[in-house]
Short mmCIF file of N, CA and C in Angstrom, two decimals:
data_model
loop_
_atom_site.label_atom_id
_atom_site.label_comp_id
_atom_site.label_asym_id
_atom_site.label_seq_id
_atom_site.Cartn_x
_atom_site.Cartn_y
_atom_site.Cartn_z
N UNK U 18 15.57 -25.06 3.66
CA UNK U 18 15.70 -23.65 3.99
C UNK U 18 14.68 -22.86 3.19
N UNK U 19 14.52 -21.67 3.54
CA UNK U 19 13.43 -20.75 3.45
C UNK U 19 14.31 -19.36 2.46
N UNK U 20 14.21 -19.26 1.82
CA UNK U 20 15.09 -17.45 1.41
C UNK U 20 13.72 -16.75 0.69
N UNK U 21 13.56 -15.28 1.02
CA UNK U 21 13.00 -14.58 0.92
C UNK U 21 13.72 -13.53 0.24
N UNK U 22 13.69 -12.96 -0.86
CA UNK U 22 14.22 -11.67 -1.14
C UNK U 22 13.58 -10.59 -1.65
N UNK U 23 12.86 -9.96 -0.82
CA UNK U 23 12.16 -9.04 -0.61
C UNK U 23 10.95 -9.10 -1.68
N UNK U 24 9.89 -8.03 -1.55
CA UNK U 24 9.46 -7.69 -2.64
C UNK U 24 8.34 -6.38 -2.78
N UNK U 25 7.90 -5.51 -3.98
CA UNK U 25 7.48 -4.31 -3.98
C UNK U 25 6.16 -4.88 -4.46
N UNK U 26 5.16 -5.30 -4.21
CA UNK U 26 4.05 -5.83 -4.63
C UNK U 26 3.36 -4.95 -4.85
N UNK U 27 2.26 -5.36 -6.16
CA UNK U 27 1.41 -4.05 -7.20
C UNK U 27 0.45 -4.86 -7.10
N UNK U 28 -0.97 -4.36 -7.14
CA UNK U 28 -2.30 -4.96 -7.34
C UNK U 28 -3.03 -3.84 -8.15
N UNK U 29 -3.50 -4.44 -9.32
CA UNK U 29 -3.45 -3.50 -10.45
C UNK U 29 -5.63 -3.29 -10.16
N UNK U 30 -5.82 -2.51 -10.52
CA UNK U 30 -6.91 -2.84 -10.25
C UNK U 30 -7.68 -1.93 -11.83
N UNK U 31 -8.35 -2.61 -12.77
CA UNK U 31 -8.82 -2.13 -14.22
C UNK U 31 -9.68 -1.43 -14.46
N UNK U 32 -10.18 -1.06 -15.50
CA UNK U 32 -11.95 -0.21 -15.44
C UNK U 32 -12.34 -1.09 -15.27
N UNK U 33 -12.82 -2.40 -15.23
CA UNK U 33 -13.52 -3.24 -15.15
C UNK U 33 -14.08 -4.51 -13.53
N UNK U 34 -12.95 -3.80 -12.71
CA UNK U 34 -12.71 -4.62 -11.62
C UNK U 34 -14.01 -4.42 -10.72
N UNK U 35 -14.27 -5.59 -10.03
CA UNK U 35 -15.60 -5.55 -9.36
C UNK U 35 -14.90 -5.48 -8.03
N UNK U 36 -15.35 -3.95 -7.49
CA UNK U 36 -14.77 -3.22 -6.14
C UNK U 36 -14.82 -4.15 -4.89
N UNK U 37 -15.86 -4.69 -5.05
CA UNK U 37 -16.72 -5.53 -3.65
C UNK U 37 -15.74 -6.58 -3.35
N UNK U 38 -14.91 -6.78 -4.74
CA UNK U 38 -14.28 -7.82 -4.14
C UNK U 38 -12.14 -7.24 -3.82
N UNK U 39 -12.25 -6.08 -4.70
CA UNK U 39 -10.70 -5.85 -5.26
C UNK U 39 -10.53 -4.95 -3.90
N UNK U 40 -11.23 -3.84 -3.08
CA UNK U 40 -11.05 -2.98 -2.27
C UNK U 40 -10.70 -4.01 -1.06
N UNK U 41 -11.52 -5.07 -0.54
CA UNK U 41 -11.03 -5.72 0.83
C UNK U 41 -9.83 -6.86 0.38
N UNK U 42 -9.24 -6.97 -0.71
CA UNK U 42 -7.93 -7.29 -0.94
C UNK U 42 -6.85 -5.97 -1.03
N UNK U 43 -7.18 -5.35 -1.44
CA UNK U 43 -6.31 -3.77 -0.91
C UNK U 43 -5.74 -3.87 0.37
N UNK U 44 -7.06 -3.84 1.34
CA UNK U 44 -7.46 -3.46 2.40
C UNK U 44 -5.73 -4.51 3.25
N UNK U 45 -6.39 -5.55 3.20
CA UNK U 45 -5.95 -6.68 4.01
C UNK U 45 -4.34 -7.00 3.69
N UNK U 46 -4.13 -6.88 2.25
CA UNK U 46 -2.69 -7.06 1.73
C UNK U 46 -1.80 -5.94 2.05
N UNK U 47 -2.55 -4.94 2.11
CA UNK U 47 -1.75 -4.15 2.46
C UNK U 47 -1.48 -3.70 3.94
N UNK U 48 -2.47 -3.57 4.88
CA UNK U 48 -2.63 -3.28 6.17
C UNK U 48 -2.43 -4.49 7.03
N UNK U 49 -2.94 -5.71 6.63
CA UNK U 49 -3.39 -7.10 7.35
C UNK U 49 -2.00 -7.75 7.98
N UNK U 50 -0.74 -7.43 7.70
CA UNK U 50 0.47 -7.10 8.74
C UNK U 50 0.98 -6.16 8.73
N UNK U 51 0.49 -4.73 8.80
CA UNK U 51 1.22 -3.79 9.40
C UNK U 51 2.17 -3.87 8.31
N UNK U 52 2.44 -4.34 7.33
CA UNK U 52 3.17 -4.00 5.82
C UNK U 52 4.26 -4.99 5.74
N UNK U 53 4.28 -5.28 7.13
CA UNK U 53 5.78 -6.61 7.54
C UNK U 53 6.30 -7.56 7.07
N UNK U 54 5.45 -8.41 5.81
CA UNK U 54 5.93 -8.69 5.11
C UNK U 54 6.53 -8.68 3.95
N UNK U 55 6.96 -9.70 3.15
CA UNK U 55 7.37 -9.73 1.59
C UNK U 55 6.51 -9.30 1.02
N UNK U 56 5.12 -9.93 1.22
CA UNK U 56 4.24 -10.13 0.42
C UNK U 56 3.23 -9.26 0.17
N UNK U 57 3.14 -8.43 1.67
CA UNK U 57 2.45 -6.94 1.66
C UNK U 57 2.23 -6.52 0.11
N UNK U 58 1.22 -5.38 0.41
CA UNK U 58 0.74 -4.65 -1.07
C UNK U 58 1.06 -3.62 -0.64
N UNK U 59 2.37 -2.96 -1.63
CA UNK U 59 3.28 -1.60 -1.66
C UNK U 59 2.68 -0.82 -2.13
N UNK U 60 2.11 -1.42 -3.41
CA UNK U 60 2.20 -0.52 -5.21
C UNK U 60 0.56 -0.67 -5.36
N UNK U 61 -0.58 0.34 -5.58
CA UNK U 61 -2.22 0.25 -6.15
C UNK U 61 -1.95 0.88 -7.03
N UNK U 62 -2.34 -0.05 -8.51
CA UNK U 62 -2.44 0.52 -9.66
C UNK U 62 -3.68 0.34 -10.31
N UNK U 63 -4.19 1.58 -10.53
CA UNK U 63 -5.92 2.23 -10.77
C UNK U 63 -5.64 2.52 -11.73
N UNK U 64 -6.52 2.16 -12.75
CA UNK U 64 -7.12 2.58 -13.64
C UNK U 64 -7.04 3.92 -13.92
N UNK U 65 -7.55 5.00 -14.69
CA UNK U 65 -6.97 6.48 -14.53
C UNK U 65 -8.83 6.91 -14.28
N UNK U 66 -9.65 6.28 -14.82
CA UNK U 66 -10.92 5.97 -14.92
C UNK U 66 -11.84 5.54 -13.58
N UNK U 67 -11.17 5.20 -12.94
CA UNK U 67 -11.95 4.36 -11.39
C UNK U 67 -10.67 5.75 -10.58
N UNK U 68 -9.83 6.40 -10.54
CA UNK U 68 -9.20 6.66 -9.34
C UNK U 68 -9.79 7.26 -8.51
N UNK U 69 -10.81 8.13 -9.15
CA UNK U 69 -11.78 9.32 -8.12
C UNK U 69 -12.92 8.06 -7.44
N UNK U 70 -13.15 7.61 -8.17
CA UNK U 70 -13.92 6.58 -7.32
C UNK U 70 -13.77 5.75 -6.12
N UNK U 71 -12.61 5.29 -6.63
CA UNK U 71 -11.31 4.24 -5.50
C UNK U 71 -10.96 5.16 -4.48
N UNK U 72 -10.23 5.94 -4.91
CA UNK U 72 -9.50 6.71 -3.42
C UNK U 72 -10.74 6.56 -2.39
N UNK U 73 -11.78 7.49 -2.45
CA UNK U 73 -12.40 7.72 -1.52
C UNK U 73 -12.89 6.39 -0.47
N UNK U 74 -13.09 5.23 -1.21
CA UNK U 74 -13.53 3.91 -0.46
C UNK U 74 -12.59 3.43 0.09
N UNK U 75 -11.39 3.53 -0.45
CA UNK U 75 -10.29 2.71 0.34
C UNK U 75 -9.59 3.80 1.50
N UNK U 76 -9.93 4.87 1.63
CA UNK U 76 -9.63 6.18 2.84
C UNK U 76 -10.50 5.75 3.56
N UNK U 77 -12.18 5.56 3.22
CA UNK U 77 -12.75 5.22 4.39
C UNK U 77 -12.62 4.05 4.82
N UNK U 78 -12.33 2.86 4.07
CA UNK U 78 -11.85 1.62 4.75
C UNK U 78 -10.82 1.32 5.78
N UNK U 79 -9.27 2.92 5.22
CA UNK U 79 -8.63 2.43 5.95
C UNK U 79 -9.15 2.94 7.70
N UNK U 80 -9.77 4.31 7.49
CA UNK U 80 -10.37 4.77 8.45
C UNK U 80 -10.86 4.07 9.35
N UNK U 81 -11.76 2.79 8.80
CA UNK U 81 -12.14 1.56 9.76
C UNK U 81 -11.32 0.31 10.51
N UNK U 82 -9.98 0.46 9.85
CA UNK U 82 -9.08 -0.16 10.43
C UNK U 82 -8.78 -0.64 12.17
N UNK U 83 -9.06 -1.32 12.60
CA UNK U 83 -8.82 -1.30 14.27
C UNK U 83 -7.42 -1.76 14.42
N UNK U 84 -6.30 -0.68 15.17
CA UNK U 84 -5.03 -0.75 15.31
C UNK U 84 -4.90 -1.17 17.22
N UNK U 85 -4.26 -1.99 17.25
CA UNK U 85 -3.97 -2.95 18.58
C UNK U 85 -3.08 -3.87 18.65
N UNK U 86 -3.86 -4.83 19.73
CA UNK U 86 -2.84 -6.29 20.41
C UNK U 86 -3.43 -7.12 19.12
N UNK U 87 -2.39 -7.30 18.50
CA UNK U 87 -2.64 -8.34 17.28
C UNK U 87 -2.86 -9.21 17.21
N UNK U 88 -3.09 -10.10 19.13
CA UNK U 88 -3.80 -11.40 19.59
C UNK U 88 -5.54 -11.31 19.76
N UNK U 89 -5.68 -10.11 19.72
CA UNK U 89 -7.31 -9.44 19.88
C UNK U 89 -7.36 -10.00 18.63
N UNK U 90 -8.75 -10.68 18.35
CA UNK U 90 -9.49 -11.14 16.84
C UNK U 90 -9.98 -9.83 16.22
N UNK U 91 -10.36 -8.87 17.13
CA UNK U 91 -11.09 -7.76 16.17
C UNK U 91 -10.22 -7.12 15.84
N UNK U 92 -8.52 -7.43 16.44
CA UNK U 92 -7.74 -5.95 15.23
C UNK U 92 -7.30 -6.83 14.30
N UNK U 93 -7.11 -5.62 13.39
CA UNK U 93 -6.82 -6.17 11.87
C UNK U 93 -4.96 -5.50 11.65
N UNK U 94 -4.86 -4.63 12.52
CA UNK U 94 -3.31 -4.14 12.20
C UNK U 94 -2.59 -4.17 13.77
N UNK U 95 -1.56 -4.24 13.77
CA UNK U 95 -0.99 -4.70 14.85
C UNK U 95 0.50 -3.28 15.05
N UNK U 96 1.81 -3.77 15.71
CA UNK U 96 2.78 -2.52 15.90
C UNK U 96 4.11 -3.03 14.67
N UNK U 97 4.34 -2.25 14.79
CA UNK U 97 5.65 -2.69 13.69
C UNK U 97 6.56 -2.80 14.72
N UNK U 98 7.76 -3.46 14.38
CA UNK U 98 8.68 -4.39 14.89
C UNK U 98 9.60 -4.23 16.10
N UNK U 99 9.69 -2.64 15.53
CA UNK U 99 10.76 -1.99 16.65
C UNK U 99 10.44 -0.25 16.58
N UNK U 100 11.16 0.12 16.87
CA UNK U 100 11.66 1.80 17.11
C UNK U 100 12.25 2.47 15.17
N UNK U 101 13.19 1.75 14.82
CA UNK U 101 14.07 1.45 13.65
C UNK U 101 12.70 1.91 12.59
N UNK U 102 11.89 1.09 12.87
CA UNK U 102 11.15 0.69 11.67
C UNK U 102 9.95 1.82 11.28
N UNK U 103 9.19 2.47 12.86
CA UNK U 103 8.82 3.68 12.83
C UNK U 103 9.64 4.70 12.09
N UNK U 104 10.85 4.92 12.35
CA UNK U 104 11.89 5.95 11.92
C UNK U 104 11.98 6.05 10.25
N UNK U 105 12.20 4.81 9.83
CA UNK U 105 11.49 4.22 8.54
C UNK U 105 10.57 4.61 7.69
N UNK U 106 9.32 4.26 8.99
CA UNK U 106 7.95 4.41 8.35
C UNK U 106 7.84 6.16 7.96
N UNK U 107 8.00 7.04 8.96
CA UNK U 107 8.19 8.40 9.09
C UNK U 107 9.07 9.23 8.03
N UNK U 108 10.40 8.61 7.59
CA UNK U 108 11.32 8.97 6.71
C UNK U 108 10.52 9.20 5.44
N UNK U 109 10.19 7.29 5.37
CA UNK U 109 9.26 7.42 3.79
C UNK U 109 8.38 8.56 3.50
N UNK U 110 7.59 8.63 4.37
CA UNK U 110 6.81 9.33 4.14
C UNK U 110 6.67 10.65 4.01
N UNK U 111 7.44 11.20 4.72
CA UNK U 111 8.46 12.84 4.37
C UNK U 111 9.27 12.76 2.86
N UNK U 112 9.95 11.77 2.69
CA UNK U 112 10.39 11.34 1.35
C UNK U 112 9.70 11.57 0.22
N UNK U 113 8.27 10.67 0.33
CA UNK U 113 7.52 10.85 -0.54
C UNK U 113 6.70 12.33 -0.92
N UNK U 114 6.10 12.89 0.63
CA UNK U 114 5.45 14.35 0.54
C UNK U 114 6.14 15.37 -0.39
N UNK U 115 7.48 14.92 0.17
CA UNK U 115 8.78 16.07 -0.71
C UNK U 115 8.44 16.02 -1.98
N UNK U 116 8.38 14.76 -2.67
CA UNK U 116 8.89 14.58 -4.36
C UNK U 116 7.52 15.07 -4.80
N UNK U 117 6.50 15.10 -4.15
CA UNK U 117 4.85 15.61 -4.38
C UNK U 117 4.36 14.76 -4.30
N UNK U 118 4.14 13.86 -3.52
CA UNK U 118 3.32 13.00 -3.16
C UNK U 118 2.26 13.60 -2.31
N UNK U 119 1.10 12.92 -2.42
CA UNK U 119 -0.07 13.48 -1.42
C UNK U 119 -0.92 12.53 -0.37
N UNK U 120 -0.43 13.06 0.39
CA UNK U 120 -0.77 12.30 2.23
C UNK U 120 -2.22 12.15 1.80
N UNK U 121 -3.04 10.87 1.18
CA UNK U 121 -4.34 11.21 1.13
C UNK U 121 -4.88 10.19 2.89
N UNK U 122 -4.27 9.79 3.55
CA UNK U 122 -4.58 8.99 4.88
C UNK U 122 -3.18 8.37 5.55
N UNK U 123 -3.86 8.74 6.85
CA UNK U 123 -2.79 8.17 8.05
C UNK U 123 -1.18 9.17 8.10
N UNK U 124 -0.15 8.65 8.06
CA UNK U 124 1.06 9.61 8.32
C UNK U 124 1.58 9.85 9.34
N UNK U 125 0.64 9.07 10.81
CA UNK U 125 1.28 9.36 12.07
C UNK U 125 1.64 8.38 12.78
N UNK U 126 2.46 8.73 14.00
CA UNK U 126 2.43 7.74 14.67
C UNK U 126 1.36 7.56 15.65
N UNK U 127 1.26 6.85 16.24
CA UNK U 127 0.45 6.77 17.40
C UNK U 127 0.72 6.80 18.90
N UNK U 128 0.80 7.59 19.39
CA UNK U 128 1.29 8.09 20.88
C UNK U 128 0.85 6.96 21.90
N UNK U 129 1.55 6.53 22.53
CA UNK U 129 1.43 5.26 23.77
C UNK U 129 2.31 4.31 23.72
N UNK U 130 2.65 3.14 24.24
CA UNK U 130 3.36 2.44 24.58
C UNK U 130 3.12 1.37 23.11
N UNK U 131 4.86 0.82 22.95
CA UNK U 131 4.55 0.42 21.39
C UNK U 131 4.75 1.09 20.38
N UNK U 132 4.85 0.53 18.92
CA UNK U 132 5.27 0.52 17.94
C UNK U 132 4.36 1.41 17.29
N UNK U 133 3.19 1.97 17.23
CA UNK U 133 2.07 1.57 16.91
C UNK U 133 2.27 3.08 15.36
N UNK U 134 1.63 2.67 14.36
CA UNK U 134 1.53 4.16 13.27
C UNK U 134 0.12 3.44 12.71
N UNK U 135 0.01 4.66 12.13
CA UNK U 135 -1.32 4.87 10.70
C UNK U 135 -1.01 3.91 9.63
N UNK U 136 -2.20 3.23 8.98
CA UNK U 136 -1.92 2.81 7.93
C UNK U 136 -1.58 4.19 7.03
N UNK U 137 -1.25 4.06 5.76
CA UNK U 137 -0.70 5.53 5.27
C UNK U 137 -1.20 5.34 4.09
N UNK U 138 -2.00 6.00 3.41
CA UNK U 138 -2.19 6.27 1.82
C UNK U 138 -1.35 7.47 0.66
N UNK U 139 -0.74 7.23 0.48
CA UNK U 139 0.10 8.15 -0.37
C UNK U 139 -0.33 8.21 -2.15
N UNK U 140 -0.47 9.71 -2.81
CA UNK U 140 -0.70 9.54 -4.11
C UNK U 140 1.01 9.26 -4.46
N UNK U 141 1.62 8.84 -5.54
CA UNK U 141 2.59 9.07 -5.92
C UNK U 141 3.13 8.42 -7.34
N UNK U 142 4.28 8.67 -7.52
CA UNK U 142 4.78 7.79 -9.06
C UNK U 142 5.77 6.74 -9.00
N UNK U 143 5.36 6.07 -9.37
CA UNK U 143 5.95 4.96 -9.62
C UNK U 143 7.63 5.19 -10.24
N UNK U 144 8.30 5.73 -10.90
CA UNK U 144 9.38 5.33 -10.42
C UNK U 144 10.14 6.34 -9.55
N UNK U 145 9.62 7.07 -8.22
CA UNK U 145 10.62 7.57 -7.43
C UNK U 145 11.15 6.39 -6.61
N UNK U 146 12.01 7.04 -5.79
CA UNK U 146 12.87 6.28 -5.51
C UNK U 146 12.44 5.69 -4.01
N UNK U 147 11.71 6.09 -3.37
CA UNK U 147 10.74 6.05 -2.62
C UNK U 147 9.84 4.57 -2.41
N UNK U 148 9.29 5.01 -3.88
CA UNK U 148 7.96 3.79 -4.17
C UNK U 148 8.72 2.84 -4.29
N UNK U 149 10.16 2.81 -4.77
CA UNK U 149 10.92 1.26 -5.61
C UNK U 149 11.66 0.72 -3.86
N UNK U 150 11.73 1.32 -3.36
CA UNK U 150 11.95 0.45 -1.92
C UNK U 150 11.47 0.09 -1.19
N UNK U 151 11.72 -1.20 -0.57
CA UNK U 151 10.60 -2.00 0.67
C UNK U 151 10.71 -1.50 1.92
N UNK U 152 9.66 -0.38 2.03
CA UNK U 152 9.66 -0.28 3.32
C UNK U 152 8.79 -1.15 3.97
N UNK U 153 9.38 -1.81 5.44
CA UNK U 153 8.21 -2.47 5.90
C UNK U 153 7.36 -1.94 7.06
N UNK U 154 6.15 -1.31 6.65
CA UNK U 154 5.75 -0.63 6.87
C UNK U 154 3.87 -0.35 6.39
N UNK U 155 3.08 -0.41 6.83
CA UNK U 155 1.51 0.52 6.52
C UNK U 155 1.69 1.15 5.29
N UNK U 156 2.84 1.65 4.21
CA UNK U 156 1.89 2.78 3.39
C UNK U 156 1.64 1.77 2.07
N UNK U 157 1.19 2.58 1.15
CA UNK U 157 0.13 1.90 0.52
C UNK U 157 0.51 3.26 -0.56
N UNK U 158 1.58 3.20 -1.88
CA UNK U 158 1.52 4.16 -2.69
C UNK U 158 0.21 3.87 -3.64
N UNK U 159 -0.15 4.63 -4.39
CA UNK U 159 -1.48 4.73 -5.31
C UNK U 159 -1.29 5.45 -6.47
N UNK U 160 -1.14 4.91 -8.06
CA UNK U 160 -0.75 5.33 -8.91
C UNK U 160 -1.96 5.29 -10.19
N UNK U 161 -1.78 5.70 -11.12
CA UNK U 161 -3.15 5.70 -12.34
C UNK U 161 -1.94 5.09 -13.62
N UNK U 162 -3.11 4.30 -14.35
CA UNK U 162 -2.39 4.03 -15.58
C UNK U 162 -3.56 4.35 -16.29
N UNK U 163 -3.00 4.38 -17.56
CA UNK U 163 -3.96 4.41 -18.87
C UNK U 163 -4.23 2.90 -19.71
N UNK U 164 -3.49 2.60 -19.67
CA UNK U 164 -3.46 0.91 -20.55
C UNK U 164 -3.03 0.27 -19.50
N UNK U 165 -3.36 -0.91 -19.87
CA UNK U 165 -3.00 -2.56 -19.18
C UNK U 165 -1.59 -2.52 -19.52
N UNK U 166 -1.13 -2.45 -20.11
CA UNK U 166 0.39 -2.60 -20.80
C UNK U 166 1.15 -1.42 -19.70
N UNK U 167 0.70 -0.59 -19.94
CA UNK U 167 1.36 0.44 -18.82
C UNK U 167 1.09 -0.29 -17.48
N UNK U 168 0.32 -0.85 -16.80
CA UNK U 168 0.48 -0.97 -15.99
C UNK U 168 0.99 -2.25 -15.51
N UNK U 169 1.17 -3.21 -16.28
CA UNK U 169 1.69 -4.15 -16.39
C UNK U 169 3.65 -4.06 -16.38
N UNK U 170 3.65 -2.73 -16.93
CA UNK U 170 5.45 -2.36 -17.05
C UNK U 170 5.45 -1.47 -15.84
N UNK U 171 4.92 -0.65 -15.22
CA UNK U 171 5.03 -0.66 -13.94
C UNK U 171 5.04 -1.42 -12.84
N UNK U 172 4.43 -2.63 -12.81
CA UNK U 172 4.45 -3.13 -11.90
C UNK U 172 5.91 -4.26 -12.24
N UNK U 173 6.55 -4.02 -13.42
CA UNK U 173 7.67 -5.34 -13.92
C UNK U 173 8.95 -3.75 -13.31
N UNK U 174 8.82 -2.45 -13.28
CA UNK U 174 9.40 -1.90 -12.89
C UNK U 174 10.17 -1.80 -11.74
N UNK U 175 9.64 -2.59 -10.47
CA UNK U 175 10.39 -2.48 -9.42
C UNK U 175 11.27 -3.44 -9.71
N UNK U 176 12.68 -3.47 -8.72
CA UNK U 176 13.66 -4.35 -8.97
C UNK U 176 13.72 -5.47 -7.79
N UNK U 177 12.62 -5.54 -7.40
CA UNK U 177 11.84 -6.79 -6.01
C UNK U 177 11.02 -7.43 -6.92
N UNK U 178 10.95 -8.80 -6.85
CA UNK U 178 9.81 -9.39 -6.99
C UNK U 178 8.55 -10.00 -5.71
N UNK U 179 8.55 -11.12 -6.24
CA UNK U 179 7.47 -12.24 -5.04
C UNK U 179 6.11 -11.81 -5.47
N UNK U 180 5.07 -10.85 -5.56
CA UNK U 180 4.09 -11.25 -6.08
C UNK U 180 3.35 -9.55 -6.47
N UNK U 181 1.83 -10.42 -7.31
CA UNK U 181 1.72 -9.29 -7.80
C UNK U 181 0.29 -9.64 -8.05
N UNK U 182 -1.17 -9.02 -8.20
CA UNK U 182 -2.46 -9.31 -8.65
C UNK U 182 -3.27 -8.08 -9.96
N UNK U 183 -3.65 -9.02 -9.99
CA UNK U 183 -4.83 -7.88 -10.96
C UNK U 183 -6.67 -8.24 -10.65
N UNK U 184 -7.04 -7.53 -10.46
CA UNK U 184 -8.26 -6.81 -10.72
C UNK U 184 -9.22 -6.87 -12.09
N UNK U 185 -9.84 -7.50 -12.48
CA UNK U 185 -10.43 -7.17 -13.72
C UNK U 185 -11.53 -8.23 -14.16
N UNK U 186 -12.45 -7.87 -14.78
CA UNK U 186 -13.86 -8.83 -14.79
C UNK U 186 -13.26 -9.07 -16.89
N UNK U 187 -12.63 -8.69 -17.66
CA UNK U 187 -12.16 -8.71 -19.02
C UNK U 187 -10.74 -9.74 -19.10
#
């Protein structure tokens, strides 16, 4: 047997991280099923040093995203599961705007037949109540640390495990 119990996955990314390679793991972990899995990337933890830098590349990446038939080779994001899960996706994200979070990409659905939403970029903090649940779902919260240690206890902060990366050439 197989058991899965959920998880809030963080990919920490350092002053030191070489972008070329840490941004199209962003990209893919987090978007590359529509968020549907365990294993999805929930949690981006930046450096406080790289964030003005980061945001902007990973907005235009997600921008390049091709959303479709997830049997097409050229899309990279596909529909989420049901009706339920939109409702979900939409909640969070009103959730998060509320507590001051900032819509920096995506937030909608997509009008037509199907499941279909935005990947979603959200600024926010790590422990609302928001960020600490699995939605399965496109968004992609984005947080700043100052130390490795800080960000290392943020990412031991959620009460999900299953996985977690770092970023860093040190």
């Amino acid at each position: 047997s197989l058991l899965e119990l959920s998880g809030n996955n963080a990919l920490i990314i350092d002053e030191s991280a070489n972008l070329n390679h840490a941004i199209p793991s962003v990209v893919f972990g987090a978007v590359g099923t529509c968020g549907q899995r365990c294993t999805s990337t929930r949690r981006l933890l930046v450096h406080e040093s790289r964030i003005d830098e980061i945001l902007p590349i990973i907005k235009h990446a997600y921008a390049q995203v091709k959303i479709g038939d997830p049997l097409d080779k050229s899309v990279l994001m596909g529909p989420l599961i049901d009706q339920a899960v939109v409702e979900q996706y939409l909640t969070a994200i009103t959730t998060a705007t509320s507590a001051g979070g900032e819509l920096i990409y995506g937030g909608k659905v997509i009008e037509g037949p199907g499941n279909f939403v935005e990947p979603t970029i959200i600024r926010a903090e790590n422990h609302w109540e928001v960020v600490q649940n699995e939605t399965f779902a496109p968004i992609l919260y984005v947080m700043t640390f100052s130390t490795i240690e800080q960000a290392i206890d943020m990412q031991n902060h959620a009460r999900q495990g299953l996985s977690s990366s770092i970023f860093t050439n040190s």
